[in-house]
PDB file of C-alpha atoms in Angstrom:
ATOM      1  CA  MET P   1     127.280-255.939  53.232  1.00  0.00           C
ATOM      2  CA  ALA P   2     127.882-252.084  53.341  1.00  0.00           C
ATOM      3  CA  PRO P   3     126.073-250.417  56.004  1.00  0.00           C
ATOM      4  CA  PRO P   4     123.371-248.135  54.863  1.00  0.00           C
ATOM      5  CA  LYS P   5     124.186-244.613  54.225  1.00  0.00           C
ATOM      6  CA  ILE P   6     123.179-241.826  56.824  1.00  0.00           C
ATOM      7  CA  ARG P   7     121.893-238.892  55.188  1.00  0.00           C
ATOM      8  CA  THR P   8     122.441-235.299  56.321  1.00  0.00           C
ATOM      9  CA  TYR P   9     119.994-232.415  56.458  1.00  0.00           C
ATOM     10  CA  ILE P  10     120.397-229.508  54.240  1.00  0.00           C
ATOM     11  CA  ASP P  11     119.017-226.047  55.131  1.00  0.00           C
ATOM     12  CA  ASP P  12     117.783-225.577  51.453  1.00  0.00           C
ATOM     13  CA  TYR P  13     115.475-228.762  51.999  1.00  0.00           C
ATOM     14  CA  VAL P  14     113.015-226.274  53.871  1.00  0.00           C
ATOM     15  CA  LYS P  15     111.998-225.242  50.624  1.00  0.00           C
ATOM     16  CA  PHE P  16     110.172-228.587  50.212  1.00  0.00           C
ATOM     17  CA  GLY P  17     108.439-228.000  53.744  1.00  0.00           C
ATOM     18  CA  PHE P  18     110.773-229.934  55.834  1.00  0.00           C
ATOM     19  CA  THR P  19     113.071-229.495  58.796  1.00  0.00           C
ATOM     20  CA  PHE P  20     114.534-232.221  60.951  1.00  0.00           C
ATOM     21  CA  ILE P  21     114.779-233.803  64.250  1.00  0.00           C
ATOM     22  CA  GLU P  22     117.631-235.954  65.843  1.00  0.00           C
ATOM     23  CA  LYS P  23     117.219-239.428  67.066  1.00  0.00           C
ATOM     24  CA  ASP P  24     120.223-241.520  68.259  1.00  0.00           C
ATOM     25  CA  GLY P  25     122.449-239.276  66.479  1.00  0.00           C
ATOM     26  CA  VAL P  26     120.373-239.759  62.982  1.00  0.00           C
ATOM     27  CA  GLN P  27     118.588-236.990  61.369  1.00  0.00           C
ATOM     28  CA  LYS P  28     115.042-237.697  60.010  1.00  0.00           C
ATOM     29  CA  PRO P  29     113.071-235.195  58.238  1.00  0.00           C
ATOM     30  CA  GLN P  30     109.910-233.807  59.549  1.00  0.00           C
ATOM     31  CA  CYS P  31     107.296-232.108  57.474  1.00  0.00           C
ATOM     32  CA  VAL P  32     106.735-228.398  59.019  1.00  0.00           C
ATOM     33  CA  ILE P  33     103.015-228.704  57.735  1.00  0.00           C
ATOM     34  CA  CYS P  34     101.467-232.218  59.008  1.00  0.00           C
ATOM     35  CA  HIS P  35     104.505-232.851  61.331  1.00  0.00           C
ATOM     36  CA  ILE P  36     104.978-236.278  60.064  1.00  0.00           C
ATOM     37  CA  VAL P  37     108.536-237.765  60.479  1.00  0.00           C
ATOM     38  CA  LEU P  38     109.997-239.619  57.736  1.00  0.00           C
ATOM     39  CA  SER P  39     112.922-242.097  57.779  1.00  0.00           C
ATOM     40  CA  ASN P  40     116.605-240.944  57.319  1.00  0.00           C
ATOM     41  CA  ASP P  41     116.637-242.672  53.642  1.00  0.00           C
ATOM     42  CA  ALA P  42     113.731-240.118  52.849  1.00  0.00           C
ATOM     43  CA  LEU P  43     116.254-237.127  53.324  1.00  0.00           C
ATOM     44  CA  ARG P  44     116.691-236.366  49.756  1.00  0.00           C
ATOM     45  CA  PRO P  45     114.985-233.677  47.555  1.00  0.00           C
ATOM     46  CA  CYS P  46     113.210-236.130  45.341  1.00  0.00           C
ATOM     47  CA  ARG P  47     111.559-237.868  48.203  1.00  0.00           C
ATOM     48  CA  LEU P  48     110.660-234.465  50.025  1.00  0.00           C
ATOM     49  CA  GLU P  49     109.330-232.839  46.953  1.00  0.00           C
ATOM     50  CA  ARG P  50     107.185-235.766  46.391  1.00  0.00           C
ATOM     51  CA  HIS P  51     105.758-235.599  49.834  1.00  0.00           C
ATOM     52  CA  LEU P  52     105.070-231.882  49.389  1.00  0.00           C
ATOM     53  CA  THR P  53     103.115-232.704  45.952  1.00  0.00           C
ATOM     54  CA  THR P  54     101.265-235.551  47.121  1.00  0.00           C
ATOM     55  CA  ALA P  55     100.339-234.806  50.644  1.00  0.00           C
ATOM     56  CA  HIS P  56     100.074-230.641  50.387  1.00  0.00           C
ATOM     57  CA  PRO P  57      99.495-229.780  46.591  1.00  0.00           C
ATOM     58  CA  ILE P  58      97.967-226.638  47.470  1.00  0.00           C
ATOM     59  CA  LEU P  59     101.172-225.366  48.737  1.00  0.00           C
ATOM     60  CA  LYS P  60     103.292-226.385  45.910  1.00  0.00           C
ATOM     61  CA  GLY P  61     104.865-223.309  44.560  1.00  0.00           C
ATOM     62  CA  LYS P  62     104.613-221.368  47.857  1.00  0.00           C
ATOM     63  CA  PRO P  63     108.046-219.270  48.243  1.00  0.00           C
ATOM     64  CA  LYS P  64     110.768-220.295  50.756  1.00  0.00           C
ATOM     65  CA  GLU P  65     109.970-217.790  53.395  1.00  0.00           C
ATOM     66  CA  PHE P  66     106.517-219.468  53.855  1.00  0.00           C
ATOM     67  CA  PHE P  67     108.019-222.688  54.942  1.00  0.00           C
ATOM     68  CA  VAL P  68     110.789-220.944  56.981  1.00  0.00           C
ATOM     69  CA  ALA P  69     107.947-219.314  58.887  1.00  0.00           C
ATOM     70  CA  LYS P  70     106.184-222.471  59.408  1.00  0.00           C
ATOM     71  CA  LYS P  71     109.867-224.015  60.590  1.00  0.00           C
ATOM     72  CA  ASN P  72     110.070-221.159  63.148  1.00  0.00           C
ATOM     73  CA  SER P  73     106.611-222.026  64.529  1.00  0.00           C
ATOM     74  CA  LEU P  74     107.126-225.534  64.465  1.00  0.00           C
ATOM     75  CA  SER P  75     110.670-225.260  66.916  1.00  0.00           C
ATOM     76  CA  LYS P  76     108.306-222.964  69.309  1.00  0.00           C
ATOM     77  CA  MET P  77     106.212-225.872  70.059  1.00  0.00           C
ATOM     78  CA  LYS P  78     106.528-228.626  72.617  1.00  0.00           C
ATOM     79  CA  ILE P  79     106.892-231.971  70.706  1.00  0.00           C
ATOM     80  CA  ASP P  80     107.701-235.428  72.362  1.00  0.00           C
ATOM     81  CA  HIS P  81     110.354-237.985  71.813  1.00  0.00           C
ATOM     82  CA  THR P  82     108.436-239.150  68.622  1.00  0.00           C
ATOM     83  CA  GLY P  83     108.615-236.001  66.995  1.00  0.00           C
ATOM     84  CA  GLU P  84     105.050-235.560  67.117  1.00  0.00           C
ATOM     85  CA  PHE P  85     102.623-233.176  69.164  1.00  0.00           C
ATOM     86  CA  GLN P  86     101.892-234.197  72.471  1.00  0.00           C
ATOM     87  CA  GLN P  87      98.232-235.497  72.433  1.00  0.00           C
ATOM     88  CA  ASN P  88      96.828-232.775  74.985  1.00  0.00           C
ATOM     89  CA  ASN P  89      98.465-230.112  72.815  1.00  0.00           C
ATOM     90  CA  LYS P  90      97.137-231.533  69.798  1.00  0.00           C
ATOM     91  CA  LYS P  91      93.609-231.505  70.916  1.00  0.00           C
ATOM     92  CA  ASN P  92      93.828-228.248  72.457  1.00  0.00           C
ATOM     93  CA  PHE P  93      95.105-227.234  69.118  1.00  0.00           C
ATOM     94  CA  GLU P  94      91.859-228.728  67.401  1.00  0.00           C
ATOM     95  CA  ALA P  95      89.652-227.244  69.856  1.00  0.00           C
ATOM     96  CA  SER P  96      90.681-223.699  69.305  1.00  0.00           C
ATOM     97  CA  TYR P  97      89.975-223.998  65.502  1.00  0.00           C
ATOM     98  CA  HIS P  98      86.524-225.364  66.272  1.00  0.00           C
ATOM     99  CA  ILE P  99      85.946-222.542  68.695  1.00  0.00           C
ATOM    100  CA  ALA P 100      86.925-220.035  66.059  1.00  0.00           C
ATOM    101  CA  PHE P 101      84.742-222.058  63.431  1.00  0.00           C
ATOM    102  CA  MET P 102      81.852-221.595  65.735  1.00  0.00           C
ATOM    103  CA  VAL P 103      82.205-218.111  66.501  1.00  0.00           C
ATOM    104  CA  ALA P 104      82.456-217.433  62.746  1.00  0.00           C
ATOM    105  CA  GLN P 105      79.153-219.141  62.113  1.00  0.00           C
ATOM    106  CA  GLN P 106      77.413-217.327  64.848  1.00  0.00           C
ATOM    107  CA  ASN P 107      78.449-213.825  63.111  1.00  0.00           C
ATOM    108  CA  LYS P 108      80.161-212.933  66.752  1.00  0.00           C
ATOM    109  CA  LEU P 109      82.494-209.876  66.639  1.00  0.00           C
ATOM    110  CA  HIS P 110      85.927-211.728  66.581  1.00  0.00           C
ATOM    111  CA  THR P 111      88.142-208.561  66.026  1.00  0.00           C
ATOM    112  CA  LEU P 112      88.473-208.048  69.455  1.00  0.00           C
ATOM    113  CA  ASP P 113      90.185-211.326  70.160  1.00  0.00           C
ATOM    114  CA  ASN P 114      93.526-211.620  68.411  1.00  0.00           C
ATOM    115  CA  THR P 115      93.711-215.352  68.814  1.00  0.00           C
ATOM    116  CA  VAL P 116      90.359-215.983  67.365  1.00  0.00           C
ATOM    117  CA  LYS P 117      90.722-213.547  64.594  1.00  0.00           C
ATOM    118  CA  ARG P 118      94.157-215.247  63.539  1.00  0.00           C
ATOM    119  CA  LEU P 119      92.478-218.476  63.578  1.00  0.00           C
ATOM    120  CA  ILE P 120      89.518-217.481  61.507  1.00  0.00           C
ATOM    121  CA  ASP P 121      91.805-215.838  58.934  1.00  0.00           C
ATOM    122  CA  GLU P 122      93.658-219.201  58.699  1.00  0.00           C
ATOM    123  CA  LEU P 123      90.692-221.227  58.347  1.00  0.00           C
ATOM    124  CA  ALA P 124      89.437-218.772  55.540  1.00  0.00           C
ATOM    125  CA  LEU P 125      93.095-218.990  53.907  1.00  0.00           C
ATOM    126  CA  ASP P 126      92.869-222.770  53.923  1.00  0.00           C
ATOM    127  CA  ILE P 127      89.288-222.698  52.508  1.00  0.00           C
ATOM    128  CA  LYS P 128      90.603-220.431  49.649  1.00  0.00           C
ATOM    129  CA  ASN P 129      93.663-222.320  48.747  1.00  0.00           C
ATOM    130  CA  GLN P 130      91.340-225.422  48.408  1.00  0.00           C
ATOM    131  CA  LEU P 131      89.228-223.650  46.129  1.00  0.00           C
ATOM    132  CA  ILE P 132      91.915-222.127  44.013  1.00  0.00           C
ATOM    133  CA  HIS P 133      93.389-225.748  43.825  1.00  0.00           C
ATOM    134  CA  LYS P 134      90.350-227.286  42.513  1.00  0.00           C
ATOM    135  CA  LEU P 135      89.807-224.324  39.959  1.00  0.00           C
ATOM    136  CA  LYS P 136      93.252-224.992  38.734  1.00  0.00           C
ATOM    137  CA  HIS P 137      92.459-228.773  38.205  1.00  0.00           C
ATOM    138  CA  SER P 138      89.210-228.036  36.479  1.00  0.00           C
ATOM    139  CA  VAL P 139      89.293-228.145  32.498  1.00  0.00           C
ATOM    140  CA  PHE P 140      87.329-224.897  32.531  1.00  0.00           C
ATOM    141  CA  PHE P 141      85.076-222.602  34.685  1.00  0.00           C
ATOM    142  CA  ALA P 142      82.779-219.936  34.708  1.00  0.00           C
ATOM    143  CA  ILE P 143      82.177-216.759  36.864  1.00  0.00           C
ATOM    144  CA  GLN P 144      79.093-214.970  38.215  1.00  0.00           C
ATOM    145  CA  CYS P 145      79.528-211.174  38.881  1.00  0.00           C
ATOM    146  CA  ASP P 146      77.570-208.893  41.019  1.00  0.00           C
ATOM    147  CA  GLU P 147      78.185-205.142  42.612  1.00  0.00           C
ATOM    148  CA  SER P 148      75.966-203.365  44.769  1.00  0.00           C
ATOM    149  CA  THR P 149      76.010-200.796  47.524  1.00  0.00           C
ATOM    150  CA  ASP P 150      76.161-202.026  51.206  1.00  0.00           C
ATOM    151  CA  VAL P 151      74.724-200.536  54.204  1.00  0.00           C
ATOM    152  CA  ALA P 152      77.897-198.563  54.800  1.00  0.00           C
ATOM    153  CA  ASN P 153      77.536-196.990  51.257  1.00  0.00           C
ATOM    154  CA  PHE P 154      80.597-198.891  49.873  1.00  0.00           C
ATOM    155  CA  ARG P 155      80.430-200.724  46.561  1.00  0.00           C
ATOM    156  CA  GLN P 156      81.106-204.436  46.926  1.00  0.00           C
ATOM    157  CA  LEU P 157      81.978-206.688  44.424  1.00  0.00           C
ATOM    158  CA  LEU P 158      80.933-210.492  44.807  1.00  0.00           C
ATOM    159  CA  VAL P 159      82.392-213.242  42.284  1.00  0.00           C
ATOM    160  CA  TYR P 160      81.151-216.614  42.293  1.00  0.00           C
ATOM    161  CA  CYS P 161      82.614-219.612  40.226  1.00  0.00           C
ATOM    162  CA  ARG P 162      81.136-222.866  38.771  1.00  0.00           C
ATOM    163  CA  PHE P 163      83.552-225.513  38.119  1.00  0.00           C
ATOM    164  CA  ILE P 164      84.057-229.281  37.525  1.00  0.00           C
ATOM    165  CA  ASN P 165      84.905-231.246  40.804  1.00  0.00           C
ATOM    166  CA  GLU P 166      85.215-234.898  40.858  1.00  0.00           C
ATOM    167  CA  GLN P 167      83.006-235.278  37.701  1.00  0.00           C
ATOM    168  CA  SER P 168      80.128-232.951  39.142  1.00  0.00           C
ATOM    169  CA  ILE P 169      79.351-229.417  38.896  1.00  0.00           C
ATOM    170  CA  ALA P 170      80.310-227.240  41.961  1.00  0.00           C
ATOM    171  CA  GLU P 171      79.516-223.547  42.852  1.00  0.00           C
ATOM    172  CA  GLU P 172      81.342-221.408  45.659  1.00  0.00           C
ATOM    173  CA  LEU P 173      81.999-217.922  46.505  1.00  0.00           C
ATOM    174  CA  LEU P 174      85.429-216.979  44.727  1.00  0.00           C
ATOM    175  CA  PHE P 175      86.141-213.773  46.559  1.00  0.00           C
ATOM    176  CA  SER P 176      84.485-210.330  47.938  1.00  0.00           C
ATOM    177  CA  GLN P 177      86.310-207.224  47.135  1.00  0.00           C
ATOM    178  CA  ALA P 178      85.471-203.439  47.761  1.00  0.00           C
ATOM    179  CA  LEU P 179      85.633-200.881  44.679  1.00  0.00           C
ATOM    180  CA  ASN P 180      87.094-198.173  46.486  1.00  0.00           C
ATOM    181  CA  SER P 181      86.508-195.583  43.827  1.00  0.00           C
ATOM    182  CA  THR P 182      84.286-196.048  40.781  1.00  0.00           C
ATOM    183  CA  SER P 183      82.520-199.026  39.963  1.00  0.00           C
ATOM    184  CA  LYS P 184      82.737-198.989  35.853  1.00  0.00           C
ATOM    185  CA  GLY P 185      83.454-202.101  33.796  1.00  0.00           C
ATOM    186  CA  SER P 186      87.004-201.283  33.639  1.00  0.00           C
ATOM    187  CA  ASP P 187      87.139-201.368  37.475  1.00  0.00           C
ATOM    188  CA  VAL P 188      85.721-205.017  38.008  1.00  0.00           C
ATOM    189  CA  LEU P 189      87.768-206.402  35.160  1.00  0.00           C
ATOM    190  CA  SER P 190      90.750-204.984  36.847  1.00  0.00           C
ATOM    191  CA  THR P 191      89.762-206.258  40.225  1.00  0.00           C
ATOM    192  CA  ILE P 192      89.220-209.997  39.048  1.00  0.00           C
ATOM    193  CA  ASP P 193      92.379-209.637  37.170  1.00  0.00           C
ATOM    194  CA  ILE P 194      94.504-208.712  40.112  1.00  0.00           C
ATOM    195  CA  PHE P 195      92.837-211.655  41.977  1.00  0.00           C
ATOM    196  CA  PHE P 196      93.700-213.980  38.955  1.00  0.00           C
ATOM    197  CA  ASP P 197      97.153-212.983  38.887  1.00  0.00           C
ATOM    198  CA  GLN P 198      97.912-213.215  42.609  1.00  0.00           C
ATOM    199  CA  ASN P 199      96.300-216.823  42.405  1.00  0.00           C
ATOM    200  CA  ARG P 200      97.726-217.669  39.154  1.00  0.00           C
ATOM    201  CA  LEU P 201      94.578-218.259  37.319  1.00  0.00           C
ATOM    202  CA  SER P 202      94.046-217.932  33.641  1.00  0.00           C
ATOM    203  CA  TRP P 203      91.387-216.145  31.661  1.00  0.00           C
ATOM    204  CA  LYS P 204      92.023-218.960  28.962  1.00  0.00           C
ATOM    205  CA  ASN P 205      90.010-221.343  31.129  1.00  0.00           C
ATOM    206  CA  VAL P 206      86.952-219.024  31.860  1.00  0.00           C
ATOM    207  CA  VAL P 207      84.403-220.187  29.337  1.00  0.00           C
ATOM    208  CA  GLY P 208      81.262-217.933  30.793  1.00  0.00           C
ATOM    209  CA  VAL P 209      80.555-214.651  32.284  1.00  0.00           C
ATOM    210  CA  CYS P 210      77.185-214.363  34.038  1.00  0.00           C
ATOM    211  CA  THR P 211      76.084-210.795  35.304  1.00  0.00           C
ATOM    212  CA  ASP P 212      72.999-208.560  35.993  1.00  0.00           C
ATOM    213  CA  GLY P 213      71.820-206.272  33.325  1.00  0.00           C
ATOM    214  CA  ALA P 214      73.393-203.316  34.446  1.00  0.00           C
ATOM    215  CA  PRO P 215      75.007-201.265  31.658  1.00  0.00           C
ATOM    216  CA  VAL P 216      78.345-201.448  33.758  1.00  0.00           C
ATOM    217  CA  MET P 217      78.189-205.015  33.156  1.00  0.00           C
ATOM    218  CA  LEU P 218      76.638-205.325  29.337  1.00  0.00           C
ATOM    219  CA  GLY P 219      77.937-201.995  27.919  1.00  0.00           C
ATOM    220  CA  LEU P 220      78.878-202.541  24.092  1.00  0.00           C
ATOM    221  CA  ARG P 221      82.113-201.142  24.424  1.00  0.00           C
ATOM    222  CA  LEU P 222      82.991-200.486  27.993  1.00  0.00           C
ATOM    223  CA  GLY P 223      80.768-203.059  29.707  1.00  0.00           C
ATOM    224  CA  PHE P 224      82.591-205.715  31.670  1.00  0.00           C
ATOM    225  CA  VAL P 225      81.563-208.626  29.464  1.00  0.00           C
ATOM    226  CA  SER P 226      83.050-206.741  26.439  1.00  0.00           C
ATOM    227  CA  LEU P 227      86.390-206.537  28.088  1.00  0.00           C
ATOM    228  CA  ALA P 228      86.384-209.849  29.551  1.00  0.00           C
ATOM    229  CA  LYS P 229      86.222-210.947  26.040  1.00  0.00           C
ATOM    230  CA  ASN P 230      89.197-209.328  24.872  1.00  0.00           C
ATOM    231  CA  LYS P 231      90.963-211.406  27.551  1.00  0.00           C
ATOM    232  CA  ASN P 232      89.323-214.394  26.093  1.00  0.00           C
ATOM    233  CA  PRO P 233      87.196-214.079  22.733  1.00  0.00           C
ATOM    234  CA  SER P 234      85.462-217.634  23.230  1.00  0.00           C
ATOM    235  CA  ILE P 235      83.814-216.431  26.892  1.00  0.00           C
ATOM    236  CA  ILE P 236      80.029-216.588  26.510  1.00  0.00           C
ATOM    237  CA  GLY P 237      78.378-213.835  28.323  1.00  0.00           C
ATOM    238  CA  SER P 238      74.866-214.260  30.060  1.00  0.00           C
ATOM    239  CA  CYS P 239      72.159-212.474  32.237  1.00  0.00           C
ATOM    240  CA  CYS P 240      71.342-213.596  35.276  1.00  0.00           C
ATOM    241  CA  VAL P 241      67.591-215.385  35.296  1.00  0.00           C
ATOM    242  CA  ILE P 242      66.796-214.075  38.704  1.00  0.00           C
ATOM    243  CA  TYR P 243      67.670-210.433  37.706  1.00  0.00           C
ATOM    244  CA  ARG P 244      64.824-210.856  34.868  1.00  0.00           C
ATOM    245  CA  GLN P 245      62.375-212.242  37.426  1.00  0.00           C
ATOM    246  CA  ALA P 246      63.188-209.085  39.783  1.00  0.00           C
ATOM    247  CA  LEU P 247      62.238-206.964  37.015  1.00  0.00           C
ATOM    248  CA  ALA P 248      58.848-208.852  36.394  1.00  0.00           C
ATOM    249  CA  ALA P 249      58.287-208.616  40.118  1.00  0.00           C
ATOM    250  CA  LYS P 250      58.473-204.858  39.860  1.00  0.00           C
ATOM    251  CA  THR P 251      55.155-204.514  38.064  1.00  0.00           C
ATOM    252  CA  LEU P 252      52.650-206.403  40.236  1.00  0.00           C
ATOM    253  CA  PRO P 253      48.882-206.396  39.362  1.00  0.00           C
ATOM    254  CA  SER P 254      47.128-203.897  41.543  1.00  0.00           C
ATOM    255  CA  GLU P 255      45.481-206.550  43.824  1.00  0.00           C
ATOM    256  CA  LEU P 256      48.791-208.137  44.613  1.00  0.00           C
ATOM    257  CA  LYS P 257      50.405-204.890  45.297  1.00  0.00           C
ATOM    258  CA  ASN P 258      47.747-204.020  47.615  1.00  0.00           C
ATOM    259  CA  VAL P 259      48.237-207.057  49.605  1.00  0.00           C
ATOM    260  CA  LEU P 260      51.894-206.510  49.632  1.00  0.00           C
ATOM    261  CA  GLU P 261      51.583-203.038  50.940  1.00  0.00           C
ATOM    262  CA  VAL P 262      49.055-204.100  53.801  1.00  0.00           C
ATOM    263  CA  CYS P 263      51.538-207.026  54.736  1.00  0.00           C
ATOM    264  CA  ILE P 264      54.656-204.566  55.108  1.00  0.00           C
ATOM    265  CA  LYS P 265      52.352-202.136  56.955  1.00  0.00           C
ATOM    266  CA  VAL P 266      51.589-204.836  59.516  1.00  0.00           C
ATOM    267  CA  VAL P 267      55.172-206.112  59.771  1.00  0.00           C
ATOM    268  CA  ASN P 268      56.583-202.573  60.101  1.00  0.00           C
ATOM    269  CA  THR P 269      54.014-201.839  62.941  1.00  0.00           C
ATOM    270  CA  ILE P 270      55.619-204.715  64.845  1.00  0.00           C
ATOM    271  CA  LYS P 271      59.017-204.549  64.133  1.00  0.00           C
ATOM    272  CA  SER P 272      59.454-200.899  63.910  1.00  0.00           C
ATOM    273  CA  SER P 273      59.075-200.542  67.422  1.00  0.00           C
ATOM    274  CA  ALA P 274      61.364-202.308  70.048  1.00  0.00           C
ATOM    275  CA  LEU P 275      58.860-202.693  72.575  1.00  0.00           C
ATOM    276  CA  ASN P 276      56.333-204.422  70.115  1.00  0.00           C
ATOM    277  CA  SER P 277      59.044-206.559  68.912  1.00  0.00           C
ATOM    278  CA  ARG P 278      59.804-208.041  72.500  1.00  0.00           C
ATOM    279  CA  LEU P 279      56.023-208.205  73.414  1.00  0.00           C
ATOM    280  CA  PHE P 280      55.332-210.124  70.153  1.00  0.00           C
ATOM    281  CA  LYS P 281      58.373-212.421  71.054  1.00  0.00           C
ATOM    282  CA  ILE P 282      56.844-213.216  74.633  1.00  0.00           C
ATOM    283  CA  LEU P 283      53.501-213.708  73.029  1.00  0.00           C
ATOM    284  CA  CYS P 284      55.025-216.392  70.548  1.00  0.00           C
ATOM    285  CA  SER P 285      56.623-218.155  73.278  1.00  0.00           C
ATOM    286  CA  GLU P 286      53.348-218.271  75.455  1.00  0.00           C
ATOM    287  CA  LEU P 287      51.555-219.706  72.521  1.00  0.00           C
ATOM    288  CA  SER P 288      54.369-222.137  71.549  1.00  0.00           C
ATOM    289  CA  ALA P 289      54.430-220.795  68.002  1.00  0.00           C
ATOM    290  CA  GLU P 290      57.319-222.174  65.606  1.00  0.00           C
ATOM    291  CA  HIS P 291      58.804-218.599  65.098  1.00  0.00           C
ATOM    292  CA  SER P 292      59.095-215.603  67.530  1.00  0.00           C
ATOM    293  CA  VAL P 293      59.836-213.015  64.880  1.00  0.00           C
ATOM    294  CA  LEU P 294      58.605-211.655  61.610  1.00  0.00           C
ATOM    295  CA  LEU P 295      60.991-210.852  58.785  1.00  0.00           C
ATOM    296  CA  PHE P 296      61.637-207.586  56.693  1.00  0.00           C
ATOM    297  CA  HIS P 297      61.909-207.500  53.201  1.00  0.00           C
ATOM    298  CA  THR P 298      64.470-205.794  51.013  1.00  0.00           C
ATOM    299  CA  GLU P 299      63.517-204.151  47.691  1.00  0.00           C
ATOM    300  CA  VAL P 300      66.667-205.308  46.096  1.00  0.00           C
ATOM    301  CA  ARG P 301      66.252-208.911  46.879  1.00  0.00           C
ATOM    302  CA  TRP P 302      62.829-209.851  45.705  1.00  0.00           C
ATOM    303  CA  LEU P 303      63.111-213.249  46.655  1.00  0.00           C
ATOM    304  CA  SER P 304      62.960-211.949  50.244  1.00  0.00           C
ATOM    305  CA  LYS P 305      59.045-210.846  49.831  1.00  0.00           C
ATOM    306  CA  GLY P 306      58.138-214.286  49.637  1.00  0.00           C
ATOM    307  CA  ASN P 307      59.956-215.218  53.014  1.00  0.00           C
ATOM    308  CA  MET P 308      58.260-212.447  54.618  1.00  0.00           C
ATOM    309  CA  PHE P 309      54.739-213.584  53.335  1.00  0.00           C
ATOM    310  CA  GLU P 310      55.522-216.935  54.461  1.00  0.00           C
ATOM    311  CA  ARG P 311      56.593-215.996  57.896  1.00  0.00           C
ATOM    312  CA  LEU P 312      53.487-213.620  58.310  1.00  0.00           C
ATOM    313  CA  TYR P 313      51.333-216.528  57.224  1.00  0.00           C
ATOM    314  CA  GLU P 314      52.788-219.070  59.689  1.00  0.00           C
ATOM    315  CA  LEU P 315      52.135-216.511  62.496  1.00  0.00           C
ATOM    316  CA  LYS P 316      49.002-215.116  61.474  1.00  0.00           C
ATOM    317  CA  SER P 317      47.330-216.261  64.639  1.00  0.00           C
ATOM    318  CA  GLU P 318      49.852-214.567  66.828  1.00  0.00           C
ATOM    319  CA  VAL P 319      49.722-211.117  64.599  1.00  0.00           C
ATOM    320  CA  GLU P 320      46.265-211.032  64.916  1.00  0.00           C
ATOM    321  CA  ILE P 321      46.073-211.169  68.686  1.00  0.00           C
ATOM    322  CA  MET P 322      49.071-208.631  68.613  1.00  0.00           C
ATOM    323  CA  LEU P 323      47.063-206.150  67.050  1.00  0.00           C
ATOM    324  CA  LEU P 324      43.666-206.459  68.739  1.00  0.00           C
TER     325      LEU P 324
END
């Protein structure tokens, strides 16, 4: 019986996401992504490509340079005789991502620490790649767009997507992008078009576009929805229901409007002063109140009025004492 063939690693195999380690004079392929070590018999293009497709589908199609960078990073890491990370290093590696995730959750400033920033960027990229992968495997999807001015006076475009994920409907934030110049319908379309091209998404799979009622979005000739239909005539345009409710909330009956103005005045009396805010927080703590702060409301987000009313009602006793 002939001995099994001993295969040799070829530098071009890195395009499948594999480098190699040598044990007892035999080369074995090692994935630069998950670091798993396969047998020498797997040192074949079809087997290596199959691992990339099944284990890391979101990375299929990445350029060779991406895997070369991963290979270089792997070569700098300390590995044991099994070709896997030492357990202590692996735990430290995982802990660093958990810490970065906690920093991101708490909205802490992370740009001062390059390591935390890099980890958060990697987490964000991974989430984005997972979402893009799901969109590509969805038969069709819809997008919802909104552009508004932030506190720094920049126009920000938010795009959400709704798609089929494992026989259920899922909704996620697709991306956020600043509009550097004008915010016309053509600018919105161009921004989304660039994102689609970069991530190999097709307008043919877009079946619906939901927007607010702004002329920029719904203009007959140059509105975003009209321009999007030039990309795919079967797209159905719709107007956000919350926008209609926001318009209805603009015309409150005089009785409700008076109540709203009084409540806003009460909240502003406490929150507009740093001293009053601190004293109110101490008062709530001494009275074992469920909350310690009142909430502002913003005019462009009418739902926040309900949150403001609810918090004020829950702290009505504490507010009464504070204003005595």
